[in-house]
Amino acid sequence: MSEPGTGRPVLYTFVTSPYGAKAHAGLLFKGADFQLRYVNPVGLAQRLPSGRQIPVLSTPDGDLHGSDAILYALDELYPDAPRLLPDDAFLRAQAIAFNDWVSEVLIPSLFASVYLSAARGSGRVIRDGWRLGRAMRATSEGGLPRVAPYLWPWLLRRQGFVRDLARQAAGLGSAAERSAIIARRLDEALAGGPFFFQKAEPGLADVVAYAVLYPSRCLALEGIRRDMAPVAEMVDDWMRRMAERLAGGPPLIPDNLNVCPL
């Protein structure tokens, strides 16, 4: 349900979820007045207003489930705010296609970079898992055991959806090949700037890419930074512009967890 007594929408999510971050960034882009709840993953279904997965956006008119359902509803929910999707059919299709790429390539690659396999228990993977675990313990309502961050790399490995995404990423090629794909796509999208596809103002493509890349930087995740190393300077400049546009609401990463600010 929306926040009692105010009618403000409530976003239920995890601080480390790129899907939740997409919805979160969309609300910030709209300048929405909303409540953010970082729910505890233990007994998740009982902690949500409806459904069994995050993100959920609870509004006075009902609940929206999933990042894309939330994002694509925001222009209607906030018609007076800047639009995520343009009216022009070509530009609209271009933005949706990029959002699909984020979901099908960028996010699976992110999960693959923190997926601890028996054959690849590298220090980097474990360190990134620890960082995610610390962020979850610091933000989850009701808290998590002190040992949770140290177990997080192995807990991630046990999650079916993480295994599925890691397999999806493996289908794109080796880690080096995925890194090249990501760097090339970001370079193409940002060429000419200041925002994606040479736009003077940000839109859906900027919002969804920022939702994945910015938290990864703030938490100092090494895997995704490796993937975009060839275009890191250009991406960082763009992220600074996006940070200015999305200021004013609950940040994607709380200040006390932001160990690598722009």
PDB file of N, CA and C in Angstrom, residues 6 13 40 43 84 89 101 133 137 162 186:
ATOM      1  N   THR A   6      -0.625   9.739   3.600  1.00  0.00           N
ATOM      2  CA  THR A   6      -0.015  10.694   2.681  1.00  0.00           C
ATOM      3  C   THR A   6      -0.329  10.396   1.223  1.00  0.00           C
ATOM      4  N   THR A  13      12.364  -2.412  -2.334  1.00  0.00           N
ATOM      5  CA  THR A  13      13.491  -2.860  -3.139  1.00  0.00           C
ATOM      6  C   THR A  13      14.632  -3.310  -2.243  1.00  0.00           C
ATOM      7  N   ASN A  40      13.825  -6.595   3.933  1.00  0.00           N
ATOM      8  CA  ASN A  40      14.710  -7.687   4.314  1.00  0.00           C
ATOM      9  C   ASN A  40      14.476  -8.868   3.377  1.00  0.00           C
ATOM     10  N   GLY A  43      12.225 -13.980   4.344  1.00  0.00           N
ATOM     11  CA  GLY A  43      10.765 -13.919   4.380  1.00  0.00           C
ATOM     12  C   GLY A  43      10.223 -12.808   3.511  1.00  0.00           C
ATOM     13  N   LEU A  84      10.203  10.165 -19.750  1.00  0.00           N
ATOM     14  CA  LEU A  84      11.190   9.116 -19.966  1.00  0.00           C
ATOM     15  C   LEU A  84      11.197   8.670 -21.420  1.00  0.00           C
ATOM     16  N   ALA A  89       8.023   7.830 -32.621  1.00  0.00           N
ATOM     17  CA  ALA A  89       8.031   6.362 -32.623  1.00  0.00           C
ATOM     18  C   ALA A  89       9.450   5.794 -32.725  1.00  0.00           C
ATOM     19  N   TRP A 101      18.646  -3.910 -23.830  1.00  0.00           N
ATOM     20  CA  TRP A 101      20.068  -4.266 -23.801  1.00  0.00           C
ATOM     21  C   TRP A 101      20.611  -4.239 -22.372  1.00  0.00           C
ATOM     22  N   GLY A 133      27.219  -7.690   0.252  1.00  0.00           N
ATOM     23  CA  GLY A 133      26.692  -8.166   1.521  1.00  0.00           C
ATOM     24  C   GLY A 133      26.689  -7.092   2.587  1.00  0.00           C
ATOM     25  N   ARG A 137      23.358  -5.706   4.525  1.00  0.00           N
ATOM     26  CA  ARG A 137      23.242  -5.741   5.983  1.00  0.00           C
ATOM     27  C   ARG A 137      22.980  -4.345   6.544  1.00  0.00           C
ATOM     28  N   VAL A 162      20.425 -15.814  -9.976  1.00  0.00           N
ATOM     29  CA  VAL A 162      21.805 -15.390 -10.219  1.00  0.00           C
ATOM     30  C   VAL A 162      22.506 -16.385 -11.136  1.00  0.00           C
ATOM     31  N   LEU A 186      28.457   1.351 -24.850  1.00  0.00           N
ATOM     32  CA  LEU A 186      28.428   2.613 -24.117  1.00  0.00           C
ATOM     33  C   LEU A 186      29.095   3.719 -24.921  1.00  0.00           C
TER      34      LEU A 186
END
